[in-house]
Coordinates of C-alpha atoms and ligand atoms in Angstrom, one line a residue:
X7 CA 21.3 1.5 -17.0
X8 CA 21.7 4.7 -15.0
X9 CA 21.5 8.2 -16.8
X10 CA 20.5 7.1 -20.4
X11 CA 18.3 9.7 -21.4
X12 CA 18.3 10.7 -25.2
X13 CA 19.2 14.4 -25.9
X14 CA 17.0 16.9 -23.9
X15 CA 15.2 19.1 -26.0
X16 CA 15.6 23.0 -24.8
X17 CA 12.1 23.9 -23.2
X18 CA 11.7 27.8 -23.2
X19 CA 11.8 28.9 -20.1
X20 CA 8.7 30.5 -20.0
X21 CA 6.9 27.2 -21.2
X22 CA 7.9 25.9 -17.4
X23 CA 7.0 29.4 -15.7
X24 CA 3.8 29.2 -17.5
X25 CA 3.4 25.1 -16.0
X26 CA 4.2 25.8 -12.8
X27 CA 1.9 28.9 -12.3
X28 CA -0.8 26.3 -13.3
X29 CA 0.3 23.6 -11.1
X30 CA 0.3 26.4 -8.1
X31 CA -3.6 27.2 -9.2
X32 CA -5.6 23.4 -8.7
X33 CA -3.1 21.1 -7.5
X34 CA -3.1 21.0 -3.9
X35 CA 0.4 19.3 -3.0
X36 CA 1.2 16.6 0.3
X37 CA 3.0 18.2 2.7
X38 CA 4.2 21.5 1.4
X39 CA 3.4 24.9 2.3
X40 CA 2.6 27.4 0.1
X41 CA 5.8 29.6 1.2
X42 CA 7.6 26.3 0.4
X43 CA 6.1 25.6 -2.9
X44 CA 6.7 29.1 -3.7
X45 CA 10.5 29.6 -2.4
X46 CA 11.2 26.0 -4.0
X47 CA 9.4 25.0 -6.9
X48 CA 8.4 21.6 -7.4
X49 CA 10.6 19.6 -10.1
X50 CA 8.4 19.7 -13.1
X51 CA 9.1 16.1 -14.3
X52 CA 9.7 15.3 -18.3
X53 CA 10.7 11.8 -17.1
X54 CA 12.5 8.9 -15.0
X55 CA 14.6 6.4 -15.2
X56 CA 16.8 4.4 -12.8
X57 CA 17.9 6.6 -9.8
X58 CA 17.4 9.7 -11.7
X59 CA 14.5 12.3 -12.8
X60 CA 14.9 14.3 -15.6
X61 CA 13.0 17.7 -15.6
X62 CA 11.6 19.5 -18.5
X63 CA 14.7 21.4 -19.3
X64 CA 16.9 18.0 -19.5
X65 CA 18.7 18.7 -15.9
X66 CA 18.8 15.5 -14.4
X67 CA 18.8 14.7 -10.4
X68 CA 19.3 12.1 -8.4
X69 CA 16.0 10.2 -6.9
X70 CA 17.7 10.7 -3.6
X71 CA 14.9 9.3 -1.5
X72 CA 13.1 6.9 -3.7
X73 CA 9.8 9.0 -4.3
X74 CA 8.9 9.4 -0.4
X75 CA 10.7 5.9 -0.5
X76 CA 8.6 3.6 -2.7
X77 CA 11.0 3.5 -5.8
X78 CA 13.4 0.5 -4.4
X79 CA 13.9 -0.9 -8.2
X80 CA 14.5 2.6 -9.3
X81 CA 12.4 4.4 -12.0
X82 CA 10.9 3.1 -15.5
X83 CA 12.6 -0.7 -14.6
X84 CA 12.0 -2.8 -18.0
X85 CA 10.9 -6.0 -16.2
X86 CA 8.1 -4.1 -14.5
X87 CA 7.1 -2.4 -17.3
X88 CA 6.8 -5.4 -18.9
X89 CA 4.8 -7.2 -16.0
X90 CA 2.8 -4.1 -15.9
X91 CA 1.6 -4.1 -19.8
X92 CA 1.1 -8.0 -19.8
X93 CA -1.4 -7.6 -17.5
X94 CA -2.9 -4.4 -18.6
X95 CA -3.3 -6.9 -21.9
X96 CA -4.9 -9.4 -20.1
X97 CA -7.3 -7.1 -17.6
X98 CA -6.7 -4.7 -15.3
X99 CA -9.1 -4.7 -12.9
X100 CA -12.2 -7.1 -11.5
X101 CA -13.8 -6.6 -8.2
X102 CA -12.0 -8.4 -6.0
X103 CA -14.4 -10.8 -4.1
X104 CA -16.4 -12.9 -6.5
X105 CA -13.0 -13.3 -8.5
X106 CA -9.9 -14.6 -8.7
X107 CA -7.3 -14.3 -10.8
X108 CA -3.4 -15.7 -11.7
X109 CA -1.3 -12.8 -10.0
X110 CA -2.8 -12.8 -7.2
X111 CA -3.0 -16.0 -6.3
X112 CA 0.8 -16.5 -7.0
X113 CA 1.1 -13.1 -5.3
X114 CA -0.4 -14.3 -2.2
X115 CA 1.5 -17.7 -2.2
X116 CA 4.8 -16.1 -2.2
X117 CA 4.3 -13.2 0.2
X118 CA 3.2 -16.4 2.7
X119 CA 6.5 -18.5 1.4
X120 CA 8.5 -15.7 2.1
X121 CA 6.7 -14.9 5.9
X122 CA 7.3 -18.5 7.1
X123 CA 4.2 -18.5 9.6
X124 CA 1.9 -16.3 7.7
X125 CA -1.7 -17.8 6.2
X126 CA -3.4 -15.6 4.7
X127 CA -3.0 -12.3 2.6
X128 CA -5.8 -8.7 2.5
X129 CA -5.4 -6.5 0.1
X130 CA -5.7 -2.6 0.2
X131 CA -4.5 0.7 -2.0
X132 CA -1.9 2.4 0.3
X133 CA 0.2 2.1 3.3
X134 CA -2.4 3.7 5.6
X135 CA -5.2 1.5 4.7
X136 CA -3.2 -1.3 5.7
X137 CA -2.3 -0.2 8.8
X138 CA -6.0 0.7 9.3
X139 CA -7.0 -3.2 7.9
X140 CA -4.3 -4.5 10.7
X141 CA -6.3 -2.4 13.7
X142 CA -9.4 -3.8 12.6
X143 CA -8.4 -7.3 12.0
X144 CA -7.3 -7.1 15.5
X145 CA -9.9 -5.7 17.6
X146 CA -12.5 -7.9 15.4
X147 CA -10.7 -11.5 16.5
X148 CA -10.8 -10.1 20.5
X149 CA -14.8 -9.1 19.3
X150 CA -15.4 -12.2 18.3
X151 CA -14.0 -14.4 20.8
X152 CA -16.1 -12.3 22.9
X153 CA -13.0 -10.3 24.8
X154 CA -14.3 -6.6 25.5
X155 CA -11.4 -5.6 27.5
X156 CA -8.9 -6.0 25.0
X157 CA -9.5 -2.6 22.8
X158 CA -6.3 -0.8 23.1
X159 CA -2.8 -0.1 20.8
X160 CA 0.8 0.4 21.9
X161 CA 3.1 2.0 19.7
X162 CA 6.2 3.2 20.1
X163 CA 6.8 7.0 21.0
X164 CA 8.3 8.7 17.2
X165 CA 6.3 5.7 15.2
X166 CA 4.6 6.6 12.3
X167 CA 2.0 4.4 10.8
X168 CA 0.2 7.0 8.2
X169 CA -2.5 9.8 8.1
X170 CA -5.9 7.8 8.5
X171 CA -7.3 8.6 11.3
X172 CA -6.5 4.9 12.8
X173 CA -3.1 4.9 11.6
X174 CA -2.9 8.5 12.9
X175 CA -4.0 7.5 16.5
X176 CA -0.8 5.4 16.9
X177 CA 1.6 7.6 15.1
X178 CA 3.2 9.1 17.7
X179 CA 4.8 12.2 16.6
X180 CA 3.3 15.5 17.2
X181 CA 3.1 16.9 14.0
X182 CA 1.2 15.3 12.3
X183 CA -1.8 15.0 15.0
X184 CA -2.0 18.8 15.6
X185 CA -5.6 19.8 15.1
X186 CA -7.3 16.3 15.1
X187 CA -7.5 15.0 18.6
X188 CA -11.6 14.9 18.3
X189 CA -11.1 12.6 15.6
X190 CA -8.5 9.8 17.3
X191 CA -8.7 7.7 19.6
X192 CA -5.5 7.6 22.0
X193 CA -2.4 5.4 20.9
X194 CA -0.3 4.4 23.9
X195 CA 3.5 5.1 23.6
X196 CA 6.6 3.0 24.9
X197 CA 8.8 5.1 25.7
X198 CA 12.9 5.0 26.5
X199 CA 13.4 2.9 23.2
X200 CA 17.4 1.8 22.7
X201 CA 18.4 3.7 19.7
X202 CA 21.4 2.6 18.1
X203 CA 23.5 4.3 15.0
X204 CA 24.5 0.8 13.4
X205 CA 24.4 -2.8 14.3
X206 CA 27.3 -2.2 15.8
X207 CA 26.4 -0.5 18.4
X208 CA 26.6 -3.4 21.7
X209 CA 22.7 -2.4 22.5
X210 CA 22.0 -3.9 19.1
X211 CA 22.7 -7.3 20.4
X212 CA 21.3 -6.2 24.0
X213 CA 19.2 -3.7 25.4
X214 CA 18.5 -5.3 28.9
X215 CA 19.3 -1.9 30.7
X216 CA 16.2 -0.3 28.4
X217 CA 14.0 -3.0 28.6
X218 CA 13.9 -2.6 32.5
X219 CA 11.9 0.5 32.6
X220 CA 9.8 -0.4 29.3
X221 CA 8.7 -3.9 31.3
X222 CA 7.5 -2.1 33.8
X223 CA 5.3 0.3 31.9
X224 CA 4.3 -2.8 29.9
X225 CA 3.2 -5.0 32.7
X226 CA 0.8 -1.8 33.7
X227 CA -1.0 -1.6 30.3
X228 CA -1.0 -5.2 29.4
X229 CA -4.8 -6.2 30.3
X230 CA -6.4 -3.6 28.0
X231 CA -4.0 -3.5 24.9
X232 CA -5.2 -5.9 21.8
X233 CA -2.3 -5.1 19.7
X234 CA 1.2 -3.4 19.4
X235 CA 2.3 -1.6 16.3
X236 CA 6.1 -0.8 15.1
X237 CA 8.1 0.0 12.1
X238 CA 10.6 -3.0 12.8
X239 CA 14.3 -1.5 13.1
X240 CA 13.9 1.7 11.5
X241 CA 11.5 4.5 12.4
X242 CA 11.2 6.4 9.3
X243 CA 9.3 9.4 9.8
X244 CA 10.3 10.0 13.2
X245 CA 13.7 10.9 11.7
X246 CA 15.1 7.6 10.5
X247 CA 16.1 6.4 13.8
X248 CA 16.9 3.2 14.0
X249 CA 16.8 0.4 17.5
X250 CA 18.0 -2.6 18.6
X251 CA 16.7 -6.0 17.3
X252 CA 17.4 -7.2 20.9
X253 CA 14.5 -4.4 21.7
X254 CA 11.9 -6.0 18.7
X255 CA 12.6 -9.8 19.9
X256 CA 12.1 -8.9 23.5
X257 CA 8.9 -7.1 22.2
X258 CA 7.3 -10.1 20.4
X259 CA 8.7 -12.8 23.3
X260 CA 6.4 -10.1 25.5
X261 CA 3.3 -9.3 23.4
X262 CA 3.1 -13.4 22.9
X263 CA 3.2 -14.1 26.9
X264 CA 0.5 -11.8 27.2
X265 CA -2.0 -12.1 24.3
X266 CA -0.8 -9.1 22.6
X267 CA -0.9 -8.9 18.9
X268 CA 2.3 -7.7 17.1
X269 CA 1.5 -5.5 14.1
X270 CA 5.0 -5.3 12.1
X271 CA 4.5 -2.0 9.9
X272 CA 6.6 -2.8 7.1
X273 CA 5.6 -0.2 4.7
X274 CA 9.2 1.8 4.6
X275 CA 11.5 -1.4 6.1
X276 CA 9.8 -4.1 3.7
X277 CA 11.2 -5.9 0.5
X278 CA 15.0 -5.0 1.1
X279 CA 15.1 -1.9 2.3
X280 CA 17.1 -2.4 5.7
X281 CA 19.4 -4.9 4.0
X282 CA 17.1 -8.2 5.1
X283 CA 14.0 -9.0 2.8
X284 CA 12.0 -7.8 5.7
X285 CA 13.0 -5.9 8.8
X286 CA 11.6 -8.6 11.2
X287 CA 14.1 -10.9 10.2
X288 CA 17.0 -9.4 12.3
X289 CA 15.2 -10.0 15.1
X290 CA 14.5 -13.8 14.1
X291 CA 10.7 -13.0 14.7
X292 CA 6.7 -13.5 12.8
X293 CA 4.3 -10.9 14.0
X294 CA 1.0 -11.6 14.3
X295 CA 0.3 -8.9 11.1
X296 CA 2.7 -7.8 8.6
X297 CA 1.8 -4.7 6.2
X298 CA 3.4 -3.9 3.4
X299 CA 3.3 -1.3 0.4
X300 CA 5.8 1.0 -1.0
X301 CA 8.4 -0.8 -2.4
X302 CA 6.2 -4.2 -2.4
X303 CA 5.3 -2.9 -6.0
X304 CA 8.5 -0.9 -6.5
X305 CA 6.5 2.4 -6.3
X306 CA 4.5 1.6 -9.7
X307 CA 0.9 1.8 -8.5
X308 CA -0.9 2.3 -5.3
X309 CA -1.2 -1.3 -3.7
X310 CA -0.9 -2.7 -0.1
X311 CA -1.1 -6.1 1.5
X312 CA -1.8 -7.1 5.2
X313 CA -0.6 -10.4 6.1
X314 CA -1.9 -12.2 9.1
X315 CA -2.1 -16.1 10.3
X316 CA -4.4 -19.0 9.8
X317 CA -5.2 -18.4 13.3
X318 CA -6.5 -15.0 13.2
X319 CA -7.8 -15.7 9.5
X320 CA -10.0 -18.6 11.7
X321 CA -10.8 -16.3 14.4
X322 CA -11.9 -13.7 12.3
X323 CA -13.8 -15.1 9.5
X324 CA -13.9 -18.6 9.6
X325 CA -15.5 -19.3 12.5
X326 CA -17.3 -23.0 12.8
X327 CA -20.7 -23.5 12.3
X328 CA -20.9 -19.4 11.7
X329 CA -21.0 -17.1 8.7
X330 CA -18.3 -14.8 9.9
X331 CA -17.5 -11.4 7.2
X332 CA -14.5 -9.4 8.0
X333 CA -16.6 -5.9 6.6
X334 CA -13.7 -4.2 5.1
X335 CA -14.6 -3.9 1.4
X336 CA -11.9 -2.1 -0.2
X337 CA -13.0 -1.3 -3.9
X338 CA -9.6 -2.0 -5.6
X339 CA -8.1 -4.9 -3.5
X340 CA -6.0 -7.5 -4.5
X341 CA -5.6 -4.8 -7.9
X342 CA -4.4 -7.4 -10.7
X343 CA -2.1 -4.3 -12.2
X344 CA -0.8 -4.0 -8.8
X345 CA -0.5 -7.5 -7.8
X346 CA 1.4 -8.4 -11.3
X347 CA 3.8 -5.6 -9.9
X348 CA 4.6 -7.2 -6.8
X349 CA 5.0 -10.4 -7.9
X350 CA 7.6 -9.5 -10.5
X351 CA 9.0 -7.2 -8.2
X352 CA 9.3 -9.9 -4.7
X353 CA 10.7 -12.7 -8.1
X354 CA 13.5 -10.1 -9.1
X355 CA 14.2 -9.7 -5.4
X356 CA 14.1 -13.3 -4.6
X357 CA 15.7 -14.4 -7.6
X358 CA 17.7 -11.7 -9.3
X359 CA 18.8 -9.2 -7.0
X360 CA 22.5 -8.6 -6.8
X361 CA 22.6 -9.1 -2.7
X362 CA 26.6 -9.2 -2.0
X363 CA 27.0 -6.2 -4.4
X364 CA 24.0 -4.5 -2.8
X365 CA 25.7 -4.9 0.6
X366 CA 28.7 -3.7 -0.1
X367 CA 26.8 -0.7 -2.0
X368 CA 25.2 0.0 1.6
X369 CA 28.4 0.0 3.6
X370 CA 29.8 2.7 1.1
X371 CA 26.5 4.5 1.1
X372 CA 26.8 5.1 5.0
X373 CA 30.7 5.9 4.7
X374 CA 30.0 8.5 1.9
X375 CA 27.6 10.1 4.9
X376 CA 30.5 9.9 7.8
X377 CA 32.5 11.6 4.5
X378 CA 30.2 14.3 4.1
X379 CA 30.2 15.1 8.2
X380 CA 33.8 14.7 8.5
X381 CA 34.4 17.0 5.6
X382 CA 31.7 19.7 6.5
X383 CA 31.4 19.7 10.1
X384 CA 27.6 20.4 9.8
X385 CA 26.3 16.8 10.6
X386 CA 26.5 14.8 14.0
X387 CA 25.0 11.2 15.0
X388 CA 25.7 9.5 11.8
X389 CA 23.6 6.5 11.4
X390 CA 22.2 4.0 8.9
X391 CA 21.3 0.4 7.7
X392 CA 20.4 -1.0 4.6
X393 CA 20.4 1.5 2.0
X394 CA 19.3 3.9 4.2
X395 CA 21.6 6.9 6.3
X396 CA 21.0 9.9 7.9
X397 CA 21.9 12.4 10.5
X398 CA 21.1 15.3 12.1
X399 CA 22.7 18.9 11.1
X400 CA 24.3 20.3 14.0
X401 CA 22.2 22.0 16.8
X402 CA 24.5 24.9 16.9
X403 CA 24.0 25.8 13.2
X404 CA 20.2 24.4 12.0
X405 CA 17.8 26.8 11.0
X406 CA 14.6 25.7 8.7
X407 CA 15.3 28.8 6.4
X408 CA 19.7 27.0 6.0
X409 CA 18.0 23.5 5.2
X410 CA 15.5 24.9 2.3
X411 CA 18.6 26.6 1.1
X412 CA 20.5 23.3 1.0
X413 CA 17.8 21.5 -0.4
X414 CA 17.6 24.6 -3.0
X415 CA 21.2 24.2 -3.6
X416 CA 20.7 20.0 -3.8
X417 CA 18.2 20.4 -6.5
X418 CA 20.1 23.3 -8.6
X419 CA 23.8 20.8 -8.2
X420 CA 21.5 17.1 -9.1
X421 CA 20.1 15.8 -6.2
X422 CA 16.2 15.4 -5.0
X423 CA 16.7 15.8 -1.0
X424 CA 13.7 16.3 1.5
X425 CA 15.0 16.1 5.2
X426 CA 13.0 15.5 8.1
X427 CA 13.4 18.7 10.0
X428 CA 16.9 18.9 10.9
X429 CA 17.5 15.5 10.0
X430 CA 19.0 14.9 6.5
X431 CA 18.6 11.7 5.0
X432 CA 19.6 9.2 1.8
X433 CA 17.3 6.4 0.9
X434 CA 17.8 6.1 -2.6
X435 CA 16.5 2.7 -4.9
X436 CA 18.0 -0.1 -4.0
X437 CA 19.7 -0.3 -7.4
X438 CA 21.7 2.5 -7.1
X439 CA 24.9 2.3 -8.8
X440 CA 28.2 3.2 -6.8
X441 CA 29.0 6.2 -8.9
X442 CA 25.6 7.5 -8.3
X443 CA 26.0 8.1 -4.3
X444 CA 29.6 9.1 -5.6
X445 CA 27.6 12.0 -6.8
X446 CA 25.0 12.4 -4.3
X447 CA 28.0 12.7 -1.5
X448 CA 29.2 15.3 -3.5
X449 CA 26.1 17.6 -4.3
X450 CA 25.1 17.2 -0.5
X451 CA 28.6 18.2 0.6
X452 CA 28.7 21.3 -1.6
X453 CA 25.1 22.2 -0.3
X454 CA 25.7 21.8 2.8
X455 CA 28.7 24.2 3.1
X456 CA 27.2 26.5 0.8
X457 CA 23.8 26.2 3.0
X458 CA 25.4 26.2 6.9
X459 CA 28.8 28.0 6.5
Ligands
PLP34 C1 5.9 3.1 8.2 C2 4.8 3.7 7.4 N1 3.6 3.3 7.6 C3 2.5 3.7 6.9 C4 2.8 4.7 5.9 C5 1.6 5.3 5.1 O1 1.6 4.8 3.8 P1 0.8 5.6 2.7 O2 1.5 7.0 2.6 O3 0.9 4.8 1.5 O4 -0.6 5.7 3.2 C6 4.0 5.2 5.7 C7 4.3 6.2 4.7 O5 5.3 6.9 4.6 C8 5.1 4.6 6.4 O6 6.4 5.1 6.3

């Protein structure tokens, strides 16, 4: 279903030079510079379908990291569409206490059947509100059982959680904090985490010579922390680094001995992405809180979910012989547009999805990477899992003003790229067909020699 656009029509050029110099005048864009936005216009979008966008002039490129990594079905897929416009039909939208309706209830029944353990689903918009939902669930159950000590989060050192100011406090890169320290409270970061390339690395299985240090800065904290926070296996914005799932299981063995709850940020990992239905599972373990977004509605709409368990549910609100509120009142939770979404899209990944074809579509995903290194010298410390790869471009030869070039040069040859400072990434949909990263291994090697030789 890849690349079947009708005929582009031939948009003058001036008709885009004219839209552009608009967009540049009221729309304020995420993360881009003026000098960027400026030196590399933004793709001005006609449509998008499968792995590909089409801009106005008819030039396709390659989706090559799934719209800031929400698109895991790809773009325009006909069964969401569908699900989408039968509930737009119905209604889409009621407040979401005082009602209920269909989708979410068989939303929330599945996300629990899926998350053996799990009770209880909250909904939210985005990724950061649930991160900021799993906080506050947290330090409201050590409130209520009357625990004041208890107040603190671990996170790990390069974690990123999102730009609220609560997610912000335990993201722990640099970046993205510059500027707002009055307004966040202070994340602590486990350090010395055993980073791996591929499950094949032999701290995968065990990290004992890591976890030696970490205990020890553990067993300091433990008393005051109510809750650690981690993007399970891969830590997307801190450069797609990936660790060992002996690391997460002797993390939740840990946080369980001492009270601690484990808050599983799922919001890039979840609903396939790492090659499991959720990242947690390589690790065998159930966190205490599990958010999710992104690709829980395939990228369609804005729409989040925070699960917890029956235990915290009770702690929190259900509390006997008390009228216990959890005062979070989220205008558009539990979104019936949204919720139809992610129940069609969890159904075609429960049901549908192609997994032995998707896993050998990830194996030649990270191969077409080590292909790309090998054949341009530029990259070192290959890595990836799931349909995810990336590495870094080599010390020696990085400079910011090389990678816009490459990314220039991507974009011109058919391929969206956006690397994470020197680190140069593929996470394209899920769906991807073969020939597609054919193609994306290509354009990247061409713009990478053009870009760094
Ligand atoms: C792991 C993780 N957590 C939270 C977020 C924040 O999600 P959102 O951008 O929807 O607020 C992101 C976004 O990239 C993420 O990757």
């Amino acid at each position: 279903m890849e690349k079947k656009f009708g005929q582009p029509k031939k948009i003058n050029r001036l008709t885009i030079h004219n839209l552009l110099k608009k967009a540049f005048k009221h729309h304020w864009h995420p993360c881009s510079s003026a000098k960027t936005l400026e030196e590399t216009p933004p793709v001005c979008v006609k449509r998008a379908l499968g792995s590909y966008i089409e801009d106005m002039e008819g030039h396709l490129v390659i989706d090559g990291i799934s719209s800031w990594w929400c698109k895991s079905l790809g773009h325009n897929h006909p069964r969401l569409k569908e699900a989408l416009l039968q509930q737009a039909n119905k209604f889409e939208h009621v407040i979401g206490t005082s009602t209920t309706h269909e989708a979410i209830i068989e939303l929330s029944e599945l996300l629990v059947t899926l998350n053996p353990g799990m009770g209880k689903v909250f909904y939210a918009g985005d990724g950061s509100s649930a991160v900021e939902i799993a906080l506050k669930m947290s330090l409201y159950s050590r409130f209520n059982q009357g625990n004041t000590k208890k107040k603190g989060f671990l996170s790990l050192v390069n974690g990123y959680h999102g730009e609220t100011c609560g997610a912000l406090s335990v993201t722990q890169i640099d970046t993205f904090k510059r500027g707002y320290a009055s307004l966040l409270f202070n994340g602590l970061p486990i350090e010395n985490i055993p980073y791996v390339n591929t499950p094949q690395d032999p701290l995968w299985q065990d990290c004992q010579e890591h976890w030696d240090t970490i205990q020890d800065f553990l067993e300091k904290h433990h008393h005051k922390i109510t809750a650690l926070i981690l993007e399970p296996i891969v830590q997307g914005a801190g450069n797609m680094r990936i660790y060992s799932q002996d690391f997460l299981r002797r993390l939740r063995i840990w946080t369980k001995e001492q009270d601690i709850h484990l808050i599983a940020d799922e919001i890039m990992t979840g609903i396939g992405r790492t090659g499991k239905m959720f990242a947690c599972e390589y690790a065998g373990i159930t966190p205490d809180f599990m958010c999710l977004s992104k690709g829980l509605t395939s990228g369609w709409i804005p729409f989040s979910a925070v699960l917890t368990t029956n235990e915290i549910y009770n702690c929190i609100s259900n509390k006997i012989g008390e009228d216990k509120v959890f005062c979070h009142s989220h205008t558009y939770s539990g979104n019936p547009l949204g919720a139809a979404l992610a129940l069609e899209t969890l159904k075609i990944m429960k049901d549908d999805f192609a997994w032995d074809d998707f896993k050998e579509k990830t194996a030649y995903l990270l191969k077409s990477l080590q292909e790309v290194a090998d054949e341009t010298k530029t990259l070192s410390n290959v890595r990836g899992i799931g349909m995810i790869a990336a590495a870094d471009i080599r010390l020696n030869l990085f400079s910011s003003d090389k990678m816009k070039s490459m990314i220039r040069l991507a974009y011109q040859n058919g391929a969206l790229l956006r690397p994470l400072g020197k680190t140069l990434y593929w996470l394209p949909p899920l769906n991807i067909e073969k020939h597609t990263i054919e193609e994306l291994k290509e354009i990247t090697k061409r713009a990478l020699l053009y870009a760094f030789k």
